[in-house]
Amino acid sequence: MRISSLIVAATVALSMTSSVALAEGVSASAASSGTPDTIGRATMDGLQQGKPEKALATFFGANSLANEKAPQMRALVDQINSTISIYGPFGACELAQRKTFGTMVEKHFYVCQHDRYVTRWQLLFVKTNKGWTGGNITFDDRVQEQFD
């Protein structure tokens, strides 16, 4: 019963959305050479390895707008580390859904397993003149909303 109380408390504590969004109109020089699939998988691999800085660097690549958001990036790393401390390290992460908006925007929805709960991750990719890059990354623990 004590474990159940901890899980409920942790769920309430993280019932918020963590996000770093880049401004619309991502710089053409900020593009990554990968595809949404390869960038997304490498990002999730970094999280599973317990390296959120590596994961975010992979996702945003050489995006100069991300470099201008250093305080938000540090805050996001702290929120990821907080999630790990509450729910445990990342286990399996799977691509659960994909949506497109034309041919230049894709959103990937991942669900990740931890020791004590699951989290959902939304990765938005944009295709600039130079190729694909990460535009927005969001995560939370409100997986039940996928069924609403």
mmCIF file of C-alpha atoms in Angstrom, residues 32 38-62 66 73 76-77 80-81 84 90 93 112 121 123 125 133-137 139:
data_model
loop_
_atom_site.group_PDB
_atom_site.id
_atom_site.type_symbol
_atom_site.label_atom_id
_atom_site.label_comp_id
_atom_site.label_asym_id
_atom_site.label_seq_id
_atom_site.Cartn_x
_atom_site.Cartn_y
_atom_site.Cartn_z
ATOM 1 C CA SER A 32 20.243 18.002 -39.149
ATOM 2 C CA THR A 38 16.833 8.352 -37.139
ATOM 3 C CA ILE A 39 16.916 11.567 -35.092
ATOM 4 C CA GLY A 40 14.017 10.357 -32.929
ATOM 5 C CA ARG A 41 15.549 6.942 -32.291
ATOM 6 C CA ALA A 42 18.952 8.452 -31.431
ATOM 7 C CA THR A 43 17.272 10.955 -29.089
ATOM 8 C CA MET A 44 15.416 8.208 -27.259
ATOM 9 C CA ASP A 45 18.604 6.101 -27.097
ATOM 10 C CA GLY A 46 20.334 9.009 -25.316
ATOM 11 C CA LEU A 47 17.509 9.164 -22.778
ATOM 12 C CA GLN A 48 17.666 5.411 -22.220
ATOM 13 C CA GLN A 49 21.410 5.727 -21.587
ATOM 14 C CA GLY A 50 20.658 8.291 -18.855
ATOM 15 C CA LYS A 51 22.242 11.114 -20.862
ATOM 16 C CA PRO A 52 19.617 13.839 -21.318
ATOM 17 C CA GLU A 53 22.186 16.397 -22.514
ATOM 18 C CA LYS A 54 23.249 14.002 -25.274
ATOM 19 C CA ALA A 55 19.613 13.319 -26.156
ATOM 20 C CA LEU A 56 18.788 17.020 -26.494
ATOM 21 C CA ALA A 57 21.965 17.716 -28.468
ATOM 22 C CA THR A 58 21.010 14.899 -30.835
ATOM 23 C CA PHE A 59 17.449 16.142 -31.196
ATOM 24 C CA PHE A 60 18.248 19.798 -31.817
ATOM 25 C CA GLY A 61 21.473 19.097 -33.705
ATOM 26 C CA ALA A 62 23.228 22.249 -34.884
ATOM 27 C CA ALA A 66 18.552 25.933 -29.525
ATOM 28 C CA MET A 73 17.767 23.597 -22.101
ATOM 29 C CA LEU A 76 14.672 20.740 -19.375
ATOM 30 C CA VAL A 77 17.675 18.575 -18.431
ATOM 31 C CA ILE A 80 14.297 14.979 -17.180
ATOM 32 C CA ASN A 81 16.619 14.131 -14.290
ATOM 33 C CA ILE A 84 14.297 9.747 -13.589
ATOM 34 C CA PHE A 90 14.407 4.653 -18.668
ATOM 35 C CA CYS A 93 10.909 3.360 -25.351
ATOM 36 C CA CYS A 112 8.797 5.117 -22.305
ATOM 37 C CA TRP A 121 7.246 12.002 -25.270
ATOM 38 C CA LEU A 123 8.986 15.079 -30.706
ATOM 39 C CA PHE A 125 10.436 17.598 -36.505
ATOM 40 C CA THR A 133 15.830 19.077 -37.452
ATOM 41 C CA GLY A 134 14.120 18.969 -34.086
ATOM 42 C CA GLY A 135 11.701 21.823 -33.467
ATOM 43 C CA ASN A 136 10.000 20.955 -30.158
ATOM 44 C CA ILE A 137 10.258 18.248 -27.525
ATOM 45 C CA PHE A 139 7.165 15.055 -22.193
#
